PDB file of C-alpha atoms in Angstrom:
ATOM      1  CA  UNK A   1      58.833 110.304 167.877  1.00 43.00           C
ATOM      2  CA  UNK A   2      56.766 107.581 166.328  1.00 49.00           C
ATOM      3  CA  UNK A   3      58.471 106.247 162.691  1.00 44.00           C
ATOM      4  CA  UNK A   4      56.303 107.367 159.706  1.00 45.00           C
ATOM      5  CA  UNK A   5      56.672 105.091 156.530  1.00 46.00           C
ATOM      6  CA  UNK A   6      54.570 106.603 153.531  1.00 46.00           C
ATOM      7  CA  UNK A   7      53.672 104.075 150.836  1.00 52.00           C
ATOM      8  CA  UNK A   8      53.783 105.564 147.947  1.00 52.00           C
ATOM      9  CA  UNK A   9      50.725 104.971 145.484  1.00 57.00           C
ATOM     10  CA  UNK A  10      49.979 103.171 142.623  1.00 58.00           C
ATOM     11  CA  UNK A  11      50.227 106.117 140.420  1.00 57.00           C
ATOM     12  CA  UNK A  12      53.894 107.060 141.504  1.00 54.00           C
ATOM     13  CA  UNK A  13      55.099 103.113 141.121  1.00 55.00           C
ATOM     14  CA  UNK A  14      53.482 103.311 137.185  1.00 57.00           C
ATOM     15  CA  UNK A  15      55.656 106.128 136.815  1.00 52.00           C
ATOM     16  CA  UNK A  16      58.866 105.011 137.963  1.00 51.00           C
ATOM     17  CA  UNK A  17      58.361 101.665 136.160  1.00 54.00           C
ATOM     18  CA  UNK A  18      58.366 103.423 132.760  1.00 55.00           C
ATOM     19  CA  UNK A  19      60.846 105.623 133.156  1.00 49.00           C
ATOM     20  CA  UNK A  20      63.371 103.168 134.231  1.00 51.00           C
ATOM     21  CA  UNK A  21      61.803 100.586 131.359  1.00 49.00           C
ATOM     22  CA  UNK A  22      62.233 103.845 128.860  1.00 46.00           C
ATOM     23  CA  UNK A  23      65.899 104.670 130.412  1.00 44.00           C
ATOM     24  CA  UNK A  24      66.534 100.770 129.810  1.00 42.00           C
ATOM     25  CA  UNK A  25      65.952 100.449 126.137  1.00 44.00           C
ATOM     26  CA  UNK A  26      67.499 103.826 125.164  1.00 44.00           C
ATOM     27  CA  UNK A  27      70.986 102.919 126.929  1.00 43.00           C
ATOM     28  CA  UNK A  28      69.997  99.450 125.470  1.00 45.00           C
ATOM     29  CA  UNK A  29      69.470 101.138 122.131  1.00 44.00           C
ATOM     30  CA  UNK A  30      73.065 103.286 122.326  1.00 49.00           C
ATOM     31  CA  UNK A  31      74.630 100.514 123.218  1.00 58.00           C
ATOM     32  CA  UNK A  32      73.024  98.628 119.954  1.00 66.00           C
ATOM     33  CA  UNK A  33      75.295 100.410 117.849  1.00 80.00           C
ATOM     34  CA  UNK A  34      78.713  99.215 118.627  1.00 85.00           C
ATOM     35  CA  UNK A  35      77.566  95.699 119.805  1.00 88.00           C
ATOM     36  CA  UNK A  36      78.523  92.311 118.957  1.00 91.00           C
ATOM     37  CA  UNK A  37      76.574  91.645 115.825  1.00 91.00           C
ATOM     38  CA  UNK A  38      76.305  95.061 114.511  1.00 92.00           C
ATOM     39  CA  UNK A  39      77.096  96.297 110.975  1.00 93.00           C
ATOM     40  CA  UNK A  40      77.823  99.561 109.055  1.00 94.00           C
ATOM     41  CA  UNK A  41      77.349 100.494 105.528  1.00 94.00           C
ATOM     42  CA  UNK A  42      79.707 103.091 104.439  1.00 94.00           C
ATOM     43  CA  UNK A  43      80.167 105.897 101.900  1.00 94.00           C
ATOM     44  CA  UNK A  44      83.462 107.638 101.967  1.00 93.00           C
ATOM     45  CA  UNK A  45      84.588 110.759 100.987  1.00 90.00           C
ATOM     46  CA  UNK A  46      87.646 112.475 101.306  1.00 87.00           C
ATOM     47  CA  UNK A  47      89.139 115.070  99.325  1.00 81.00           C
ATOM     48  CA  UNK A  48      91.905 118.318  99.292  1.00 82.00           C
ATOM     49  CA  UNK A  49      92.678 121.230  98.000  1.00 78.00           C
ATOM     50  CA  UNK A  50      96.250 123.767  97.932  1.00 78.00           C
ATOM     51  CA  UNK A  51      97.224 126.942  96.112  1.00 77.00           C
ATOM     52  CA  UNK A  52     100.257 128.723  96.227  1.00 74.00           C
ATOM     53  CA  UNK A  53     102.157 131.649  95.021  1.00 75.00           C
ATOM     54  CA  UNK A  54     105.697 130.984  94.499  1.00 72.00           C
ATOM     55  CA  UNK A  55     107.932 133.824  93.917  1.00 70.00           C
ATOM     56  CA  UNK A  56     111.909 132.836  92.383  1.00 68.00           C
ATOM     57  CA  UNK A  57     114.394 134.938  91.758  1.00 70.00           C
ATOM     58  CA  UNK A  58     117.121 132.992  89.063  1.00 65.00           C
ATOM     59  CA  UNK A  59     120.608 133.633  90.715  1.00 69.00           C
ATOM     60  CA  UNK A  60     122.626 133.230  87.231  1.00 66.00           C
ATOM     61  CA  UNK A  61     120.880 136.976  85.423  1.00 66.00           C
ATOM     62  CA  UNK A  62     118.935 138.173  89.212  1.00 68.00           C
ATOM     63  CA  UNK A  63     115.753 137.640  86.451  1.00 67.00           C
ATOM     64  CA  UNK A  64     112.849 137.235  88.419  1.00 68.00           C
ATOM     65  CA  UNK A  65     109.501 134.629  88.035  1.00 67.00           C
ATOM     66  CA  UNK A  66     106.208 133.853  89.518  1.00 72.00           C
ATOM     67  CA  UNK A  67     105.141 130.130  89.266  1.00 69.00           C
ATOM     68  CA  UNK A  68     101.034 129.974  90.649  1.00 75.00           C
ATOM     69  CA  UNK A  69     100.352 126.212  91.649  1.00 77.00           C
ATOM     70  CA  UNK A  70      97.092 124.656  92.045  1.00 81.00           C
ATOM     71  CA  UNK A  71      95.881 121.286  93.056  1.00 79.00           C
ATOM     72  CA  UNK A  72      93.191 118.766  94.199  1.00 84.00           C
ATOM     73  CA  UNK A  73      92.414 115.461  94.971  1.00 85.00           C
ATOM     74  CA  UNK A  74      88.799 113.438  95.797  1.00 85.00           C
ATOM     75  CA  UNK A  75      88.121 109.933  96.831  1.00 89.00           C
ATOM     76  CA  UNK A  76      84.348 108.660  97.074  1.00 94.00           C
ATOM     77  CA  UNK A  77      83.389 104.698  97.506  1.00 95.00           C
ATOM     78  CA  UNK A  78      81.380 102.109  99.633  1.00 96.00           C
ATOM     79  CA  UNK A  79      82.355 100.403 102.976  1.00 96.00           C
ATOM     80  CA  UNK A  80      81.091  97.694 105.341  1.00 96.00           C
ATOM     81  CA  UNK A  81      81.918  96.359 108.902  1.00 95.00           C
ATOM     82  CA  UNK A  82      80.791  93.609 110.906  1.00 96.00           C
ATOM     83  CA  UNK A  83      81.509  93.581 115.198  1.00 95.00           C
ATOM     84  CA  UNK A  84      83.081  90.566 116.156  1.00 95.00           C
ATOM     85  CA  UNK A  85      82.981  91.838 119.601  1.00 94.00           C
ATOM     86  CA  UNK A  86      81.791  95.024 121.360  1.00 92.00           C
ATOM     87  CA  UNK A  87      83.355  98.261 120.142  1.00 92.00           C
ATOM     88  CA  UNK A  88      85.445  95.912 117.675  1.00 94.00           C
ATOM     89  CA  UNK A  89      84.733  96.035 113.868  1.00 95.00           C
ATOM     90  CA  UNK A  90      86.465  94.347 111.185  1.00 96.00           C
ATOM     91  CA  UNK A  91      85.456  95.535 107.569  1.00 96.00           C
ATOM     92  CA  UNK A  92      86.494  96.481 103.474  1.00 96.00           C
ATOM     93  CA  UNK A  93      86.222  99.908 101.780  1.00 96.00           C
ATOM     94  CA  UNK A  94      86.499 100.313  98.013  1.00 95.00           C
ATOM     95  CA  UNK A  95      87.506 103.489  96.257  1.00 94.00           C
ATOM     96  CA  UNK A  96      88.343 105.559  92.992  1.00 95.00           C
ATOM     97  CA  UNK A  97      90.048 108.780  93.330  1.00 92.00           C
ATOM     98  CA  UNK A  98      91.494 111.605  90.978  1.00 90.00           C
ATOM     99  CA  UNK A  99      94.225 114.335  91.740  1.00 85.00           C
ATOM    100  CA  UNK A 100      94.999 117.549  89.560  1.00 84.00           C
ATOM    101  CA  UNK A 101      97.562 119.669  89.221  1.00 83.00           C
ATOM    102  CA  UNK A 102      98.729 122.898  87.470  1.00 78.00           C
ATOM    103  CA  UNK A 103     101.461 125.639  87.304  1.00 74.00           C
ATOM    104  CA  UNK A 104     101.762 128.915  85.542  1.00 72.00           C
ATOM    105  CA  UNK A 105     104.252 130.989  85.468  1.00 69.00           C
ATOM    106  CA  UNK A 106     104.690 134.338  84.267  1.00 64.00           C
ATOM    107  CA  UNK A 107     108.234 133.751  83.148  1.00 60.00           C
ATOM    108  CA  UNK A 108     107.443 132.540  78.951  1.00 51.00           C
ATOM    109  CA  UNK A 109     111.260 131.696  78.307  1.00 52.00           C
ATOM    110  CA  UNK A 110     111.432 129.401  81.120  1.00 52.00           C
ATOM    111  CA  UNK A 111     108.128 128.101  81.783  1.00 50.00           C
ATOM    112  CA  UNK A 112     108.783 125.104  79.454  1.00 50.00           C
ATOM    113  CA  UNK A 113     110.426 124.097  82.533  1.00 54.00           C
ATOM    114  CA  UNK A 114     107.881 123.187  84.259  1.00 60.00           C
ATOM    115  CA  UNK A 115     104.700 120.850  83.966  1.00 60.00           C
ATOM    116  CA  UNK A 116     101.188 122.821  82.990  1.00 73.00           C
ATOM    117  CA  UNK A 117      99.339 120.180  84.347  1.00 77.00           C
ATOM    118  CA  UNK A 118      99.484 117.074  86.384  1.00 79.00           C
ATOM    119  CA  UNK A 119      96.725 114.285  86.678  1.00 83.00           C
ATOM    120  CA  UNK A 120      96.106 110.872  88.141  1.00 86.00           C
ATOM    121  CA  UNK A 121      93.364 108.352  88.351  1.00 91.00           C
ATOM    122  CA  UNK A 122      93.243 105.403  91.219  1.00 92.00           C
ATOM    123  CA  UNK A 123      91.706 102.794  92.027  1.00 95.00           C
ATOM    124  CA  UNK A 124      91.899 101.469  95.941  1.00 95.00           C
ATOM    125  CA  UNK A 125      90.702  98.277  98.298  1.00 96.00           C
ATOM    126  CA  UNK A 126      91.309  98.661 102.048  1.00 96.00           C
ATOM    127  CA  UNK A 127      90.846  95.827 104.807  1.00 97.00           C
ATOM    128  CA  UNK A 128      90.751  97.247 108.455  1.00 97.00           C
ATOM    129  CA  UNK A 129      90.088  96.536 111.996  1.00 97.00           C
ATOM    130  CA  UNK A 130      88.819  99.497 114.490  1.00 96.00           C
ATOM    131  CA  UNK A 131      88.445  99.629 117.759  1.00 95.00           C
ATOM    132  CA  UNK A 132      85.739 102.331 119.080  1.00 95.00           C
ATOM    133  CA  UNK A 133      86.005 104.205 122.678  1.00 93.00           C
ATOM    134  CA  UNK A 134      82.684 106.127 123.045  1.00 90.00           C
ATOM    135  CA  UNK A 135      81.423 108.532 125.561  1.00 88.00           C
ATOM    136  CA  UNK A 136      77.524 108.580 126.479  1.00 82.00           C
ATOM    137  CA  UNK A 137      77.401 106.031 123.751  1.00 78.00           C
ATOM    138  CA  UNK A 138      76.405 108.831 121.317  1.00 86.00           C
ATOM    139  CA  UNK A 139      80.791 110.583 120.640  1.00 89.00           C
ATOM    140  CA  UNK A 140      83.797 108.914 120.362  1.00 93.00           C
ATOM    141  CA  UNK A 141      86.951 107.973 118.524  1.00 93.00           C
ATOM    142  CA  UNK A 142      87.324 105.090 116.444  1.00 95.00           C
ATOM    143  CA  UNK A 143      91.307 103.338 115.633  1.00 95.00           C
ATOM    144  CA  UNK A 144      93.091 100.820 114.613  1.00 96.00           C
ATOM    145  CA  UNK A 145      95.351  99.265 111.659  1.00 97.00           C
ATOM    146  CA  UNK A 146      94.375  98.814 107.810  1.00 97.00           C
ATOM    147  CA  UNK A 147      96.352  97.491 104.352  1.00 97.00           C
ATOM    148  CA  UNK A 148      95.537  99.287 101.420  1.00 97.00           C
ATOM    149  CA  UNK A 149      96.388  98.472  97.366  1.00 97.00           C
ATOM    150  CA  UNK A 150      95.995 101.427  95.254  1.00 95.00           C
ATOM    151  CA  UNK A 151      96.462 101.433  91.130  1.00 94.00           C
ATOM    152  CA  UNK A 152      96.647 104.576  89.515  1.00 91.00           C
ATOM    153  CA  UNK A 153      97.575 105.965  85.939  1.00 89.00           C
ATOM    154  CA  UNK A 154      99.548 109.266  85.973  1.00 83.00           C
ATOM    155  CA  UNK A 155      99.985 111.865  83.397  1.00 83.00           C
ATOM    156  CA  UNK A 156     102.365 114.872  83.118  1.00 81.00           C
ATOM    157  CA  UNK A 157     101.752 117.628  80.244  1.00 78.00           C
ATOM    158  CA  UNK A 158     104.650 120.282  79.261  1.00 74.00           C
ATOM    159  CA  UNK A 159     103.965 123.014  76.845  1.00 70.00           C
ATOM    160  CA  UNK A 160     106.121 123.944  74.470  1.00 66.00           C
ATOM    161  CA  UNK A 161     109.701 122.947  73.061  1.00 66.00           C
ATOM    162  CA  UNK A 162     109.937 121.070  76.672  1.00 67.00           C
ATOM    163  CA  UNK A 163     106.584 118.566  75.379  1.00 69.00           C
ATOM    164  CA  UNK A 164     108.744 115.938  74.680  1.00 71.00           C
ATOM    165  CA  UNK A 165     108.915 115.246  77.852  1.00 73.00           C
ATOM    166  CA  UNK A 166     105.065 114.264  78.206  1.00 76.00           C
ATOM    167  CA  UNK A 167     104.900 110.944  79.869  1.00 78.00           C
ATOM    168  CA  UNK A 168     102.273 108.291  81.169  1.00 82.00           C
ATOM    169  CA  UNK A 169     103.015 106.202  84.148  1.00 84.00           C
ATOM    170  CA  UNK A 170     101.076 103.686  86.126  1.00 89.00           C
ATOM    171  CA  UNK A 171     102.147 102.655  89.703  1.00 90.00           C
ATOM    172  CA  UNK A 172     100.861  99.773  92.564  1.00 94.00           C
ATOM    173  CA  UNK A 173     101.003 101.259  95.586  1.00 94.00           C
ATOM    174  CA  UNK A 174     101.341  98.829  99.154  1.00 96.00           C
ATOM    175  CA  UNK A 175     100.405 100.497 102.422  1.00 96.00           C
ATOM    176  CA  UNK A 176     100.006  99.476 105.735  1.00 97.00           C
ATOM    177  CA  UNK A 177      99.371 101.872 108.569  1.00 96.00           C
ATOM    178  CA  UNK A 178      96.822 103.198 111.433  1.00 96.00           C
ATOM    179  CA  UNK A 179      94.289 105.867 111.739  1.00 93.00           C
ATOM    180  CA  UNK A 180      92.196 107.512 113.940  1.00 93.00           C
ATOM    181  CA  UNK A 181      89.077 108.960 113.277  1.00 93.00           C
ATOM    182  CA  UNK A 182      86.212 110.912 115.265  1.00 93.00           C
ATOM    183  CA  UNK A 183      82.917 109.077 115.386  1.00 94.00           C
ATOM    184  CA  UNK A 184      79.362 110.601 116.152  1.00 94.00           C
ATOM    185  CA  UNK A 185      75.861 108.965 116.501  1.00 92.00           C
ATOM    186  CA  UNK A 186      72.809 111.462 115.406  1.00 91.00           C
ATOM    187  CA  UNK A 187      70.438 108.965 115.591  1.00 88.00           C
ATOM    188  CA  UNK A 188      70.299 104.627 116.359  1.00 85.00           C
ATOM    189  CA  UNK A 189      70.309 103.878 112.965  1.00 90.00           C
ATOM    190  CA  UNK A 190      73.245 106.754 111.624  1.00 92.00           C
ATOM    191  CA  UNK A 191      76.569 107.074 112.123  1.00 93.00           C
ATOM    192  CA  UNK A 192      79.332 110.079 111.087  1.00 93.00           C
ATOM    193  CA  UNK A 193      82.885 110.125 110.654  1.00 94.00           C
ATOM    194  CA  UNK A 194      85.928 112.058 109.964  1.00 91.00           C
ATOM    195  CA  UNK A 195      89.123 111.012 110.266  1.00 91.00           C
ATOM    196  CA  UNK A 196      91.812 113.708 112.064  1.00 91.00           C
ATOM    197  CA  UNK A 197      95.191 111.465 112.240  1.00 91.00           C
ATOM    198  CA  UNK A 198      97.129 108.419 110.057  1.00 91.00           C
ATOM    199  CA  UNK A 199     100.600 107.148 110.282  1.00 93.00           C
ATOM    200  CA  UNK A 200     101.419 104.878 107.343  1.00 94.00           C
ATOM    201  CA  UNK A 201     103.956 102.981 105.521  1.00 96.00           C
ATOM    202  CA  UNK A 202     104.391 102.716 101.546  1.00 94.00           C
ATOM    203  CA  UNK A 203     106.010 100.670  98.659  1.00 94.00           C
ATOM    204  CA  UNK A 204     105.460 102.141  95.621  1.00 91.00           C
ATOM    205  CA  UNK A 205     106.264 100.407  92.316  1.00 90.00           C
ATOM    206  CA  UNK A 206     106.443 102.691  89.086  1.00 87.00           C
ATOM    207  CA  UNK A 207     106.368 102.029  85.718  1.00 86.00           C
ATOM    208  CA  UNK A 208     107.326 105.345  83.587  1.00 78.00           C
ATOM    209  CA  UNK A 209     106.818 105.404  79.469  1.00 71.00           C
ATOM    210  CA  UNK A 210     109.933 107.357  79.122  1.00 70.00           C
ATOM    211  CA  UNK A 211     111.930 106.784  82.438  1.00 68.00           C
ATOM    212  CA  UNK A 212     111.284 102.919  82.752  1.00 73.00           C
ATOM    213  CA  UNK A 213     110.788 101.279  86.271  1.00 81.00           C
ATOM    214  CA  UNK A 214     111.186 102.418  89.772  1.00 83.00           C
ATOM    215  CA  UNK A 215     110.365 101.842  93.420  1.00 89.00           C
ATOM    216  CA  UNK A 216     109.958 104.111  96.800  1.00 88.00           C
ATOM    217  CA  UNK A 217     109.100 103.618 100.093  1.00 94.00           C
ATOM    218  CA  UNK A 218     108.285 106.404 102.481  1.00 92.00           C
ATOM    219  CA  UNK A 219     106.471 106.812 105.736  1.00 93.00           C
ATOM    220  CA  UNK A 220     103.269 109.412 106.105  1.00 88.00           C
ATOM    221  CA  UNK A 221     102.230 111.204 109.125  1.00 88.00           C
ATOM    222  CA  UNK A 222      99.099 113.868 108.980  1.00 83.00           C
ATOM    223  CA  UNK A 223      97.304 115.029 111.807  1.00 81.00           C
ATOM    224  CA  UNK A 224      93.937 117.052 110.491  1.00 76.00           C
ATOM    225  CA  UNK A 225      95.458 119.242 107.951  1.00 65.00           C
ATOM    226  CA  UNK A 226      95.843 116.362 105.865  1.00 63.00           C
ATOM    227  CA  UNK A 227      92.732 117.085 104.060  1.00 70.00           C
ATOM    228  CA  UNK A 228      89.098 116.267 104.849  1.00 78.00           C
ATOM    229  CA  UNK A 229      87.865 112.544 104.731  1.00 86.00           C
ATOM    230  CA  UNK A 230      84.742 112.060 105.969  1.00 89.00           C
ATOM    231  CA  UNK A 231      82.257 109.004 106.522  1.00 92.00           C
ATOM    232  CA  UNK A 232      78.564 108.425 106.794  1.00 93.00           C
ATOM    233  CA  UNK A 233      77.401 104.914 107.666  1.00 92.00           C
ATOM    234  CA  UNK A 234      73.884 103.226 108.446  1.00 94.00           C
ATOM    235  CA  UNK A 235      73.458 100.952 111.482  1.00 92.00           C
ATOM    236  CA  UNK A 236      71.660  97.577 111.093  1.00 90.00           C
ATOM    237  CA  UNK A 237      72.077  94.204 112.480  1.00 83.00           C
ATOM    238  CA  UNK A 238      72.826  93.210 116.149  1.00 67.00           C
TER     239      UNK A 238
END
């Protein structure tokens, strides 16, 4: 049987030349976003929120109380990162956060006890290096370590014959640590974020109006139920 070789026509080579030229620049277009060169501007958000129901029953009389706790925190500020190499960004993130707090309890005689309301103001700079791991150049995870300072001014309210006890305290806060965070592409020129995991480290100094100076240290861990902080950044550069 004689070999038959079919040429195929002009028409059919047009055609596969632009589809592998379009293939070409979207893959090169993906790949724009995490390449050397490439920078993000950030805004960050994060925030929480917890209520709970506490029911106490005072062993000394068998008396009885309800304490009803509520509290929230926000943080909202600008980022940037530049790629030093592919999938490798270094960059700085400032913020200003807010947390409040406050109990009620049902028991009058012994609520002086206990603070009505809780509140604190921050301030925060972050430094960080991430390294990305994508899929289809479009999903992925983001990681790596950061240092954080935080200053914040703290105030704690009592009601009653227990409101001598009001205080002010402000506190510098050190942390180093490492988080994870998933990242998604919409579009070549937008980016999301939300972060689902961090493991850090902190020294905490405190200066109290009424119980004078102190330090801490203590070691966090959350995996996704530690709130909601969330990321939107716009792609330019490369």
């Amino acid at each position: 049987m004689p070999f038959i070789h079919l040429k195929p026509n002009n028409k059919t080579m047009k055609k596969n030349l632009i589809l592998m030229t379009a293939f070409l620049f979207i893959l090169k277009v993906s790949n724009a976003q995490t390449e050397k060169g490439s920078q993000n501007l950030e805004f960050n958000l994060g925030f929480s929120y917890n209520k709970s129901n506490n029911f106490m029953i005072q062993p000394y009389d068998n008396s009885s109380m309800t304490l009803n706790n509520t509290n929230g925190s926000f943080n909202i500020g600008p980022g940037y990162s530049y790629f030093i190499a592919d999938k490798l960004d270094i960059g700085t993130s400032l913020s200003y956060g807010g947390y409040k707090s406050s109990s009620i309890s049902n028991d009058h005689v012994n609520n002086n006890n206990y603070p009505t309301s809780q509140s604190n103001k921050s301030y925060a700079a972050t430094v960080y290096v991430r390294k990305y791991v994508m899929f289809q150049n479009k999903f992925g995870f983001r990681v790596g370590p950061y240092l954080n300072y935080t200053r914040g001014n703290y105030d704690i309210t009592y009601i009653g014959s227990s409101s001598n006890y009001n205080n002010t305290s402000n506190s510098n806060v050190y942390m180093a640590g490492i988080n994870l965070g998933l990242v998604y592409y919409p579009s070549k020129k937008l980016g999301l974020s939300a972060m689902i995991g961090n493991l850090s480290y902190e020294h905490i100094d405190n200066n109290n109006t009424n119980e004078g100076h102190s330090t801490a240290n203590q070691i966090d861990f959350g995996f996704i139920n530690n709130g909601l902080s969330l990321s939107v950044f716009y792609v330019f550069g490369s």
